[in-house]
mmCIF file of C-alpha atoms and ligand atoms in Angstrom:
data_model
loop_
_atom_site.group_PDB
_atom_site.id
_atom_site.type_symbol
_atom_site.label_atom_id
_atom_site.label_comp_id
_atom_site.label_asym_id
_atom_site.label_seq_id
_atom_site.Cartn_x
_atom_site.Cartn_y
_atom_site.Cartn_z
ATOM 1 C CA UNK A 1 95.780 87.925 33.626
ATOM 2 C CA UNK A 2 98.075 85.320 33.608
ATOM 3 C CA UNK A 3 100.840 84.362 31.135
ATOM 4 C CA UNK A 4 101.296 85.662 27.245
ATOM 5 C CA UNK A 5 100.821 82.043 25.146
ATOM 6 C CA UNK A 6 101.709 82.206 21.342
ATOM 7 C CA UNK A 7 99.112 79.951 19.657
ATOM 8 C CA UNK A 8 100.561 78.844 16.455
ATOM 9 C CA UNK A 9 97.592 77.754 13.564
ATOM 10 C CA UNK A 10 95.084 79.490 16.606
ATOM 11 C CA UNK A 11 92.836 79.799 13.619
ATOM 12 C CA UNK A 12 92.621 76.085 12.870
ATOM 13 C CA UNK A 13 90.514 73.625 14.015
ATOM 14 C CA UNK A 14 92.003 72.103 17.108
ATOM 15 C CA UNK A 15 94.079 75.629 17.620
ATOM 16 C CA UNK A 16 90.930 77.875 18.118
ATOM 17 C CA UNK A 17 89.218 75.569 20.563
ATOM 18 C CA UNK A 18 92.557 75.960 22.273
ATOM 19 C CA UNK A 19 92.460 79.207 22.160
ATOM 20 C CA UNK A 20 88.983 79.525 23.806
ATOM 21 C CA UNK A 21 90.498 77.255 26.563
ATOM 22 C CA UNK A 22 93.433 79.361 27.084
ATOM 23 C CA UNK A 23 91.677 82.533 27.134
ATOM 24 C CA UNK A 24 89.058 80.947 29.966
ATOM 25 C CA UNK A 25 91.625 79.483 32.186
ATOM 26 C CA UNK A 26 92.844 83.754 32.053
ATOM 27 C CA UNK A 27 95.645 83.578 29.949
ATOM 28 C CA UNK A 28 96.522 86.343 27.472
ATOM 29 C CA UNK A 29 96.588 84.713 23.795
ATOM 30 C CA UNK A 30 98.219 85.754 20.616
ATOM 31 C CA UNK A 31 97.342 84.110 17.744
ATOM 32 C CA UNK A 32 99.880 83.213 14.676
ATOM 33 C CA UNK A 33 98.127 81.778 11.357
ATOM 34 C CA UNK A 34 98.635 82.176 7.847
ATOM 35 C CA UNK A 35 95.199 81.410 7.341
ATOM 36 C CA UNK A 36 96.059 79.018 4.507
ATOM 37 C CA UNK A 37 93.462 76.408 6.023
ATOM 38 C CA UNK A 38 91.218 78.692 8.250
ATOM 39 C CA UNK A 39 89.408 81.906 8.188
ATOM 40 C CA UNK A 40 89.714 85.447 9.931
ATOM 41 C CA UNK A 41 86.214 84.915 11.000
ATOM 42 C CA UNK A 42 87.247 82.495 13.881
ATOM 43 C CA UNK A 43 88.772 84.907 15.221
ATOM 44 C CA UNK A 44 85.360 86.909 15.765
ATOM 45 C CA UNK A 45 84.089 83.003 17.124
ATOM 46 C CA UNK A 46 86.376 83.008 19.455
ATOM 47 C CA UNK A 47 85.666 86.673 21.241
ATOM 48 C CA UNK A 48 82.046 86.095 20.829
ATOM 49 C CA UNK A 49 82.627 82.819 22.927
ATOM 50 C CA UNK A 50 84.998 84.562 25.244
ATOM 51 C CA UNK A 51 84.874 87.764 25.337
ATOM 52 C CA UNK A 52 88.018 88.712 24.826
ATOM 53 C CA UNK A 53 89.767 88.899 21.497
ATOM 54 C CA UNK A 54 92.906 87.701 21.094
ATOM 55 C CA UNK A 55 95.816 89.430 19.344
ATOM 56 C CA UNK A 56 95.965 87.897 15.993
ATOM 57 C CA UNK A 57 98.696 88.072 13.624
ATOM 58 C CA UNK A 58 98.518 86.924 9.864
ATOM 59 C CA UNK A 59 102.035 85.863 8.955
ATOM 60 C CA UNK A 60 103.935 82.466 7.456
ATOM 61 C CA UNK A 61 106.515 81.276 9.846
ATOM 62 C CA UNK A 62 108.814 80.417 7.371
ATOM 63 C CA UNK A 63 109.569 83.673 7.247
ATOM 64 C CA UNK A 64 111.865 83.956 9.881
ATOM 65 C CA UNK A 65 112.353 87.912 10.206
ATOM 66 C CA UNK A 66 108.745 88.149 10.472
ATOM 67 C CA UNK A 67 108.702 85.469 13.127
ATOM 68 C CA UNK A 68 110.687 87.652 15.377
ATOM 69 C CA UNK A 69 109.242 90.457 14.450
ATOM 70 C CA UNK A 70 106.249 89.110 16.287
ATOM 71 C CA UNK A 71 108.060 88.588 19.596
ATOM 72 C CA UNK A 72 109.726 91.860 19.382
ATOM 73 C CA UNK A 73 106.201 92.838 18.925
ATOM 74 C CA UNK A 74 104.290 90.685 21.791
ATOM 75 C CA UNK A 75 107.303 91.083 24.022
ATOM 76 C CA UNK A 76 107.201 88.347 27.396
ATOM 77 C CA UNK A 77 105.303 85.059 25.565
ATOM 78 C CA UNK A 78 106.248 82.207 28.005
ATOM 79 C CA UNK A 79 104.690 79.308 26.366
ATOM 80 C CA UNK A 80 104.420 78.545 22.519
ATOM 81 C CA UNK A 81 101.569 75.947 21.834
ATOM 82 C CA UNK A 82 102.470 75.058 18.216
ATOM 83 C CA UNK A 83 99.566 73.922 16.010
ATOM 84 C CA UNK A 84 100.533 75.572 12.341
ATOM 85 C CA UNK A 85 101.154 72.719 9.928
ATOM 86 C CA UNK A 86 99.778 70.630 7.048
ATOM 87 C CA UNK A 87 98.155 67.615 8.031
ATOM 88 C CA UNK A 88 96.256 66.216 5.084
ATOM 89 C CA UNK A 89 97.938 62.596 4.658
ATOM 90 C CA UNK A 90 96.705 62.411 1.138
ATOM 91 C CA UNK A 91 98.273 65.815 -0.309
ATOM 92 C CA UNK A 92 101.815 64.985 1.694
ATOM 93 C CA UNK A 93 102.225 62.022 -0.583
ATOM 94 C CA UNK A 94 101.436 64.275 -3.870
ATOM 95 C CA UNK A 95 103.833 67.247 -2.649
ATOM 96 C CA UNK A 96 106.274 65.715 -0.154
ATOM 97 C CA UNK A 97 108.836 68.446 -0.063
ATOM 98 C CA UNK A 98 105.832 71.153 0.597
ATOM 99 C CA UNK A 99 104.828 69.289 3.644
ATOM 100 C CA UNK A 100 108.901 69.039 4.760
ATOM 101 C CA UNK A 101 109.159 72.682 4.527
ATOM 102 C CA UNK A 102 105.940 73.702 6.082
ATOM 103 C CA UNK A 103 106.169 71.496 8.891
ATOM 104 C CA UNK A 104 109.810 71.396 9.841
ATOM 105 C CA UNK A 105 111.597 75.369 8.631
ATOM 106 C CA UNK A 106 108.383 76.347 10.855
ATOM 107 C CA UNK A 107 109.265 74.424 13.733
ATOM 108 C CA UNK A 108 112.917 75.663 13.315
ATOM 109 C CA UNK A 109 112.446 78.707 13.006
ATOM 110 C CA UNK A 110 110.526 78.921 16.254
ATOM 111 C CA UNK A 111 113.004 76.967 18.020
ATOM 112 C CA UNK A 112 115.681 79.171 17.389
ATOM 113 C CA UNK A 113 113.601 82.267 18.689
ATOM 114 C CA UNK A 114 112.406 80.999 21.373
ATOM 115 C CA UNK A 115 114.788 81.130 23.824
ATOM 116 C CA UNK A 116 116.149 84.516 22.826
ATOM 117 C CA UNK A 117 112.464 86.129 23.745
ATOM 118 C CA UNK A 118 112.882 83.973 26.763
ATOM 119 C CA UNK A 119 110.052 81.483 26.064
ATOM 120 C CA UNK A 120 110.259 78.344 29.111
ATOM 121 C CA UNK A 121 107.772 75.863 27.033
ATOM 122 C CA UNK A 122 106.645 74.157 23.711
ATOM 123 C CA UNK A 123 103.589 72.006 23.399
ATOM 124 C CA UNK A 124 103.671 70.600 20.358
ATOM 125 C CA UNK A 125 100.475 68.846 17.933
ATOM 126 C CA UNK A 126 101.826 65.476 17.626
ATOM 127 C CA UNK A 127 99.435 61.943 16.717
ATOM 128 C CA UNK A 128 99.224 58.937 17.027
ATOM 129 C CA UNK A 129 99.762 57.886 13.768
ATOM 130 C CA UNK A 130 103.547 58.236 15.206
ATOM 131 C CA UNK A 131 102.654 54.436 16.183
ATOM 132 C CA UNK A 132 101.477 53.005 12.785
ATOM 133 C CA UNK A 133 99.152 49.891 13.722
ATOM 134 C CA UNK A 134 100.319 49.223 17.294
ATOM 135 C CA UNK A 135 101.085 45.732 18.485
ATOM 136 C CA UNK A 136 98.995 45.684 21.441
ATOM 137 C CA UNK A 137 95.791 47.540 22.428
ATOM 138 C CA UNK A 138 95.563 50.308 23.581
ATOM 139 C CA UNK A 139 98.405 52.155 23.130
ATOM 140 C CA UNK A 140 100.491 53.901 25.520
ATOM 141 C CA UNK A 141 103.473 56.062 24.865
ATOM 142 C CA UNK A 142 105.864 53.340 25.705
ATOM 143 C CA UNK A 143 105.253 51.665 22.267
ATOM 144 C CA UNK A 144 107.490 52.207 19.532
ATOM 145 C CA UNK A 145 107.660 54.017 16.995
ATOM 146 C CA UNK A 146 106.967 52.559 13.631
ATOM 147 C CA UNK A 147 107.879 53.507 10.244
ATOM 148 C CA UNK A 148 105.444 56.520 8.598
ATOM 149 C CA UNK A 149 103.322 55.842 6.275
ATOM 150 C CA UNK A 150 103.159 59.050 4.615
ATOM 151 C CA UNK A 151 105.387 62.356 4.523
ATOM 152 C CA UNK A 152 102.382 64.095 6.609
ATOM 153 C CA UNK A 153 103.217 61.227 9.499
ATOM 154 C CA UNK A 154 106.903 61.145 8.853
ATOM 155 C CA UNK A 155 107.102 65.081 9.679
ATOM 156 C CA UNK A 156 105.451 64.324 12.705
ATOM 157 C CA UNK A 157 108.116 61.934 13.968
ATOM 158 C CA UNK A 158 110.593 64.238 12.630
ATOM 159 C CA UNK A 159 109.649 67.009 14.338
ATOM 160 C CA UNK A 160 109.089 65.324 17.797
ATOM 161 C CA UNK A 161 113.178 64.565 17.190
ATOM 162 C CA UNK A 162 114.139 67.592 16.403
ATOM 163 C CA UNK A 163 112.448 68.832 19.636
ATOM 164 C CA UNK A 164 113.723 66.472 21.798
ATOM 165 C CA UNK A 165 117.148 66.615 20.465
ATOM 166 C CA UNK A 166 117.129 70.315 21.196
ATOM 167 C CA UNK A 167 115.925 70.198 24.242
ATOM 168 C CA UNK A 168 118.634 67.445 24.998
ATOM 169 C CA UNK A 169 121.249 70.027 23.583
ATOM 170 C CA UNK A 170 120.963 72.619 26.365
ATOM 171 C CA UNK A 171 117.938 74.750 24.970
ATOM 172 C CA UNK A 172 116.786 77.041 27.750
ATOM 173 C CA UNK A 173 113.032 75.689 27.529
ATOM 174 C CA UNK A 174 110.637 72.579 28.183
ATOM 175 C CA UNK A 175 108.519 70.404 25.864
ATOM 176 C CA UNK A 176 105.426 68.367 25.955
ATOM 177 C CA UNK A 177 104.434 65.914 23.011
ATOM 178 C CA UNK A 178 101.005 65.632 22.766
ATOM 179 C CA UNK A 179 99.569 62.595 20.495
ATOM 180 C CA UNK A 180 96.040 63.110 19.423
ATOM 181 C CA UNK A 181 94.015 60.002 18.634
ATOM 182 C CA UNK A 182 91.175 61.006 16.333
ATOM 183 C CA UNK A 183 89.799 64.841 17.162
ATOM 184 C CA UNK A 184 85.964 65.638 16.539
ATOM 185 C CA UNK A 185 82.943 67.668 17.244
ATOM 186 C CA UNK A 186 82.943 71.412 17.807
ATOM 187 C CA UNK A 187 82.467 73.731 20.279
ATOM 188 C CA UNK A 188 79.195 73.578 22.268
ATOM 189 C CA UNK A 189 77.942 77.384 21.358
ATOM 190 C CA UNK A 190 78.571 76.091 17.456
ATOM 191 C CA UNK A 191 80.483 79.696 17.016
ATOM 192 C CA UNK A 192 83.728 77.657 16.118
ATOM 193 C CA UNK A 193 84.126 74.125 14.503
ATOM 194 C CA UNK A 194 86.077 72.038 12.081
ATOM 195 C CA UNK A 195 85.632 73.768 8.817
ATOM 196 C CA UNK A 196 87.007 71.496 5.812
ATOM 197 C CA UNK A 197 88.199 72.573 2.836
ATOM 198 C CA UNK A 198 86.360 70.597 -0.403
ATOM 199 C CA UNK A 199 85.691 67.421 -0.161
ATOM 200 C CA UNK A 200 86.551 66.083 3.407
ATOM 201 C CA UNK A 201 89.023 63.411 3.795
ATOM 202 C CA UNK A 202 88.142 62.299 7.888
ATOM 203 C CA UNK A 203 85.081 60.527 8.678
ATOM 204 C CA UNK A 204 83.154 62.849 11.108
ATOM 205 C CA UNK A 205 82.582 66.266 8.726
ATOM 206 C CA UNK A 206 81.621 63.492 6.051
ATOM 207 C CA UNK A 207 78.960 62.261 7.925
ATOM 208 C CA UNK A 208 77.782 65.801 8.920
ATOM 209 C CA UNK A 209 77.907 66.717 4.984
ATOM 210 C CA UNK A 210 75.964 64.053 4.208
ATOM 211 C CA UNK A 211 73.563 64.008 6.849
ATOM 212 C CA UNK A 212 72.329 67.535 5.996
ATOM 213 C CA UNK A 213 72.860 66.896 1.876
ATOM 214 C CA UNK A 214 75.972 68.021 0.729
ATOM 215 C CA UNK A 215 77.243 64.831 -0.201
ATOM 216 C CA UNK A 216 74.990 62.276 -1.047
ATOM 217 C CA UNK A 217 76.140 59.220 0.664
ATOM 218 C CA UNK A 218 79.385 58.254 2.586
ATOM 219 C CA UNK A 219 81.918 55.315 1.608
ATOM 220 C CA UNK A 220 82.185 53.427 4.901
ATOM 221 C CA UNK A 221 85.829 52.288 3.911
ATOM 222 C CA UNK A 222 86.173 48.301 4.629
ATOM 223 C CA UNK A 223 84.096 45.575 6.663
ATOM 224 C CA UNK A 224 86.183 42.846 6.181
ATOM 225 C CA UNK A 225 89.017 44.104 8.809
ATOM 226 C CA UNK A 226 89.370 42.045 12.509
ATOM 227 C CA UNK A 227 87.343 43.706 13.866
ATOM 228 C CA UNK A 228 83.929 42.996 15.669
ATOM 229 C CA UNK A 229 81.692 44.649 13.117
ATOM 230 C CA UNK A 230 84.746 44.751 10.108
ATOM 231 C CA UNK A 231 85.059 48.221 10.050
ATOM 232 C CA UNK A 232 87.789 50.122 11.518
ATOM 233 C CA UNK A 233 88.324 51.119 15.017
ATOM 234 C CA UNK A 234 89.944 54.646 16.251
ATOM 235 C CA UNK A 235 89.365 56.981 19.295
ATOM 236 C CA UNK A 236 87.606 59.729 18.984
ATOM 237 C CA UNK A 237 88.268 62.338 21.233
ATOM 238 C CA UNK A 238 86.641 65.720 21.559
ATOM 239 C CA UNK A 239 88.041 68.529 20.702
ATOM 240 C CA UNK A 240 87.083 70.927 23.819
ATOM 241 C CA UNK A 241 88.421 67.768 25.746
ATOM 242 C CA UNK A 242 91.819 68.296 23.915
ATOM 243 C CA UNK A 243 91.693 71.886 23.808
ATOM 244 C CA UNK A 244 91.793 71.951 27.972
ATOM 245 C CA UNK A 245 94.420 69.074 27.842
ATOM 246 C CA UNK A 246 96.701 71.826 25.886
ATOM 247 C CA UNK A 247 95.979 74.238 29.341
ATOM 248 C CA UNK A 248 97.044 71.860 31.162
ATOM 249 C CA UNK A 249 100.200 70.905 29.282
ATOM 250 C CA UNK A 250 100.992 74.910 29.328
ATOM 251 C CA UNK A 251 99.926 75.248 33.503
ATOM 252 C CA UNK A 252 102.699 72.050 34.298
ATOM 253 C CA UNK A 253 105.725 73.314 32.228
ATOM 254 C CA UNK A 254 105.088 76.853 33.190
ATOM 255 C CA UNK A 255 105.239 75.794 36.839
ATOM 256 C CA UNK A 256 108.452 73.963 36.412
ATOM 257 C CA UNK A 257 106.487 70.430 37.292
ATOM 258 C CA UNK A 258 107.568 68.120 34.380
ATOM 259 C CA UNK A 259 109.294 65.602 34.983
ATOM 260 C CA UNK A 260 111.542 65.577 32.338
ATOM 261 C CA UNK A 261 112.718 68.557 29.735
ATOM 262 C CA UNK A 262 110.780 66.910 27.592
ATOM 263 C CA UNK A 263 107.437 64.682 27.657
ATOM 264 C CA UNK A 264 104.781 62.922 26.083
ATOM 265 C CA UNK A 265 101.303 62.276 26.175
ATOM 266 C CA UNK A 266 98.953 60.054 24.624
ATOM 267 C CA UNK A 267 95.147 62.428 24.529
ATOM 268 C CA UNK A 268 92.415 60.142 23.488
ATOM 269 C CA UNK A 269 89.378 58.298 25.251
ATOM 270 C CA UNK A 270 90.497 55.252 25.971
ATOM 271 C CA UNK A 271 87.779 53.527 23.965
ATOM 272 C CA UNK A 272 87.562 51.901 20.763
ATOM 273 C CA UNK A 273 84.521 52.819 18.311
ATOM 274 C CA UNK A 274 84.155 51.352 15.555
ATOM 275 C CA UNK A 275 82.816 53.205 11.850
ATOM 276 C CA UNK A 276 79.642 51.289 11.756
ATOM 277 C CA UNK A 277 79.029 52.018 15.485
ATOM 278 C CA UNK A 278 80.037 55.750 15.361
ATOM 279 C CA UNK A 279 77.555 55.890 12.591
ATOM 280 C CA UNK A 280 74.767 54.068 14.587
ATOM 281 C CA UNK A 281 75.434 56.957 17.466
ATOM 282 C CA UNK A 282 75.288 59.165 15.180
ATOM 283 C CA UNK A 283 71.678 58.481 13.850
ATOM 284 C CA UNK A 284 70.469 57.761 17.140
ATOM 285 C CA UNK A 285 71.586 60.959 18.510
ATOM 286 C CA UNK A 286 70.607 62.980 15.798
ATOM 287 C CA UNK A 287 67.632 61.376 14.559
ATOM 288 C CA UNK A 288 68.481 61.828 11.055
ATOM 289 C CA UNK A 289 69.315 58.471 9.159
ATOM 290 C CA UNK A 290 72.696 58.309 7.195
ATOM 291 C CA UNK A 291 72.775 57.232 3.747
ATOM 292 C CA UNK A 292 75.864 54.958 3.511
ATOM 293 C CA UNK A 293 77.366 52.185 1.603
ATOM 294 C CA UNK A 294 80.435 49.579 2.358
ATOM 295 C CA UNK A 295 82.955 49.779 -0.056
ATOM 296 C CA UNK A 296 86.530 48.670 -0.027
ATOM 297 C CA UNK A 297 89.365 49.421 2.339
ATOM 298 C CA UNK A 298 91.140 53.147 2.055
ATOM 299 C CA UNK A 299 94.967 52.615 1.380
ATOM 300 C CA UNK A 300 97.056 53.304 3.894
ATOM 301 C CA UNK A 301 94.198 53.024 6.923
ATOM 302 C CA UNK A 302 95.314 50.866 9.933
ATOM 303 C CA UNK A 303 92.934 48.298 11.200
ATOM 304 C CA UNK A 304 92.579 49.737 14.813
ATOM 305 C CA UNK A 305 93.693 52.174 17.321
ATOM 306 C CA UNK A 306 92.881 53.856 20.247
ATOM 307 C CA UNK A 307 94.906 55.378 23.711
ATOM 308 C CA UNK A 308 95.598 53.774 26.961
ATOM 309 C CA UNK A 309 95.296 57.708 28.725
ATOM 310 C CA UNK A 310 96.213 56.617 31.963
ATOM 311 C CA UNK A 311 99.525 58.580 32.220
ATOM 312 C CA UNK A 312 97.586 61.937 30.956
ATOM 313 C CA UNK A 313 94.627 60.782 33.336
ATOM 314 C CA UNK A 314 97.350 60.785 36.556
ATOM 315 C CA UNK A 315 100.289 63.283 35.342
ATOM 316 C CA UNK A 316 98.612 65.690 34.166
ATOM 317 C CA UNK A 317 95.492 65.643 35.587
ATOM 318 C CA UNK A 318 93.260 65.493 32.828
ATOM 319 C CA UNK A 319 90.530 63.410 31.473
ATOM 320 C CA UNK A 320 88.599 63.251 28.177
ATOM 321 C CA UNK A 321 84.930 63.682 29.768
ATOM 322 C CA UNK A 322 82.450 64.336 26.863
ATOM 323 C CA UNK A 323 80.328 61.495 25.456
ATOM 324 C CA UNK A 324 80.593 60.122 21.941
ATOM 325 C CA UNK A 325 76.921 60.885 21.965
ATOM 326 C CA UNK A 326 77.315 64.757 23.371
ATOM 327 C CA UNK A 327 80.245 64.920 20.789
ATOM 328 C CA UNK A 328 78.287 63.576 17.520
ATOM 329 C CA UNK A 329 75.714 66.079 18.333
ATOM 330 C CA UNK A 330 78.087 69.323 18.384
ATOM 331 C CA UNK A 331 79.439 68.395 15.523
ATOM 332 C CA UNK A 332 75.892 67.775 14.042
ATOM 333 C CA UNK A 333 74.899 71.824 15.322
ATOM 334 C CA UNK A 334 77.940 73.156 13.820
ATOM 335 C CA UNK A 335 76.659 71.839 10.512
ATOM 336 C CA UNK A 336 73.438 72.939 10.962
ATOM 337 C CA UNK A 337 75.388 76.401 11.673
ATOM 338 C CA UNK A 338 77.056 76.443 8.629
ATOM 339 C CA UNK A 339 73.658 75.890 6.779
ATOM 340 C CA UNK A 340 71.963 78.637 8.798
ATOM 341 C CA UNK A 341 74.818 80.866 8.143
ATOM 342 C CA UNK A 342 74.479 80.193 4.056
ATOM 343 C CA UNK A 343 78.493 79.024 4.656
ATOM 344 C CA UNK A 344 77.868 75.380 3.475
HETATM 345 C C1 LIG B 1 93.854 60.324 9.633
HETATM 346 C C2 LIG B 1 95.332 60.191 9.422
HETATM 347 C C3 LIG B 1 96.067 60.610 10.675
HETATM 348 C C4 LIG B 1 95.669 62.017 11.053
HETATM 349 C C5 LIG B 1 94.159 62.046 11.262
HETATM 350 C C6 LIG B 1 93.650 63.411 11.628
HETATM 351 C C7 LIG B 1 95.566 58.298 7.858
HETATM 352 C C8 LIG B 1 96.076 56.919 7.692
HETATM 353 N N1 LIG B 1 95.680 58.826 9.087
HETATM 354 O O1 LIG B 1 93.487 59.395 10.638
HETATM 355 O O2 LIG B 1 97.442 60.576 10.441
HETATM 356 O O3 LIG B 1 96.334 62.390 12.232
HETATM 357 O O4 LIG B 1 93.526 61.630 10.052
HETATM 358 O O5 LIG B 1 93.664 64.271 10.546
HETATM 359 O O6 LIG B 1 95.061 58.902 6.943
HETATM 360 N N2 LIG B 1 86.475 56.591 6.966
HETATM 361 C C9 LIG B 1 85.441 56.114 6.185
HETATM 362 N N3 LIG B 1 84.902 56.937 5.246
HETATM 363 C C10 LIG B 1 85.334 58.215 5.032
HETATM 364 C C11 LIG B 1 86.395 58.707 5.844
HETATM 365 C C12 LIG B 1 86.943 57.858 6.785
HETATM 366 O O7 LIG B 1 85.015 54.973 6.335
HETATM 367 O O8 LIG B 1 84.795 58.897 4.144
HETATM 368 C C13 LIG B 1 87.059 55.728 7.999
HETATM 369 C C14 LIG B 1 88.532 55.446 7.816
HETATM 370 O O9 LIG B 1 88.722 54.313 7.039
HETATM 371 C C15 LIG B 1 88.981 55.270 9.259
HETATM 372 C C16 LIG B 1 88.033 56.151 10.065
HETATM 373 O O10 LIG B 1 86.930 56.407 9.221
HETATM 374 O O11 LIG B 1 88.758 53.950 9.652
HETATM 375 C C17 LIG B 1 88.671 57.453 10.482
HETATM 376 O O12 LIG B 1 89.217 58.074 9.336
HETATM 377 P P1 LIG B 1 89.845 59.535 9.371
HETATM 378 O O13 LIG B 1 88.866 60.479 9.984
HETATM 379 O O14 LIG B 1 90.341 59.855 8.005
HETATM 380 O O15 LIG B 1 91.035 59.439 10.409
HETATM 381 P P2 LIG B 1 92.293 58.424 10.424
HETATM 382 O O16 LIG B 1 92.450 57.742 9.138
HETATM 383 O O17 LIG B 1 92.171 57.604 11.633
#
């Protein structure tokens, strides 16, 4: 077995696939979550896919004594891979100060910990919206940093700070930033997958719900953008893609190869899709036919985005492999999971 990794929000979406990864590639996983957004029952997903269940513990880490409690408790974690946050842009502009604490006394909390439990690495859930609408296409981690658009994004930036100006300050550990483009799909055995709560505010698990009937038609937000077709463009990477990026991340800081104390990466495709087309791939894949209608533009949405990966692709060795195709259609058997489970 290799080394102990704390997997914070390991019952989320992106965290669990993580998880998986970690727990394939032999390390030894504990899992953090308060399970405000998830469910116990990935948990079971994620031994069923592995074999192996990981040490799970149910705990808020704003509470600080509890926080060390669990290293006292899981003594020798080297790496912290720190997922647990909020991260729906909508809500963070309705309660601002519940997305400041939840995002930021977390990340505090386990930044003062860590390097009394001796842990040598932090990869933290960062995105792209850290860019706003780029200047120039596509976007590589050299371009600046623009102004957030919501307290959800603003946290984001904050947080990357706050981790690099630790780091900077002497702190006895290494980072890696890791910028998501636009995560989908689920895991190829359907046993784990994105799992919304009410009505779903990102495009994929709206098309899924309304493929298979929960909601009876999706708002394709905006045509009239510059773009080819008119609707927006993003990258959408998937998620086991990520989830092994994250192993990677953990295997170079872990072996002392960064570069610097403290780095970032840019995880997404490298290709542009637009809503109309992802919708298009969608039907084709699936053979079911979409009922959709244009209507007008979402506040707040940027016209286009999407990653130049290159310095992932080279540094650390990783490249997103799965087809928009392959990744429509896992995210089209989850749902048809849910359904056969009776959870949706
Ligand atoms: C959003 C967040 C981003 C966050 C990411 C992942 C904003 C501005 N950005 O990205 O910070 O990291 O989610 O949680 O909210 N669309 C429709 N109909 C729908 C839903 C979406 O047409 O019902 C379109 C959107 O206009 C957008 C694209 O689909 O062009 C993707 O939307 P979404 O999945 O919400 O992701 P982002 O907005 O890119």
């Amino acid at each position: 077995m290799k080394e102990k990794i704390l997997v914070t929000g390991g019952a989320g979406y992106i965290g669990s696939h993580t998880a998986v990864e970690l727990q394939n590639a032999g390390y030894e996983v504990v899992i953090l979550d308060n399970l405000s957004n998830s469910n116990i029952e990935v948990i079971d997903g994620i031994e069923r896919i592995t074999g192996i269940r990981p040490a799970f513990v149910e705990m808020d880490m704003q509470d600080k004594a509890k926080l060390q409690q669990l290293f006292e408790d899981h003594p020798n974690i080297k790496g912290v891979i720190n997922f647990a946050a909020s991260k729906a842009v909508g809500e963070s502009v309705k309660k601002p100060l519940l997305y400041y604490r939840n995002n930021l006394v977390t990340l505090m909390n386990l930044l003062d910990l860590m390097p009394q439990y001796g842990v040598e690495g932090l990869v933290f859930s960062s995105s792209c919206t850290v860019y706003g609408q780029p200047d120039r296409m596509p976007v590589d981690e050299t371009a600046p940093i623009k102004p957030a658009m919501s307290p959800y994004g603003n946290t984001k930036q904050i947080c990357e700070e706050i981790i690099t100006d630790t780091v900077h300050a002497g702190a006895p550990f290494r980072s890696i930033l890791l910028r998501y483009f636009n995560p989908v799909g689920a895991h190829p055995s359907a046993e784990i997958g994105e799992l919304p709560l009410g009505v779903p505010q990102n495009l994929l698990p709206y098309v899924t719900q309304t493929a298979i009937g929960i909601r009876e038609q999706l708002s394709v937000f905006g045509d009239d953008y510059d773009t080819p077709d008119g609707s927006c463009i993003r990258d959408y990477i998937y998620v086991v893609d990520l989830a092994k990026a994250h192993v990677k991340a953990i295997e170079r800081m872990l072996e002392k190869k960064n570069a610097e104390p403290v780095e970032v990466f840019n995880l997404g495709t490298g290709r542009g899709v637009s809503v109309l087309e992802l919708i298009k791939i969608f039907e084709e894949t699936t053979g079911v036919k979409l009922n959709y209608k244009i209507v007008g533009r979402r506040e707040g949405d940027i016209t286009q985005v999407w990653a130049n990966p290159e310095k992932a692709n080279r540094v650390l060795g990783w490249k997103a492999e799965a087809s928009l195709a392959d990744t429509l259609a896992s995210a089209w058997k989850w749902q048809l999971h849910l359904r056969e489970k009776g959870i949706m």
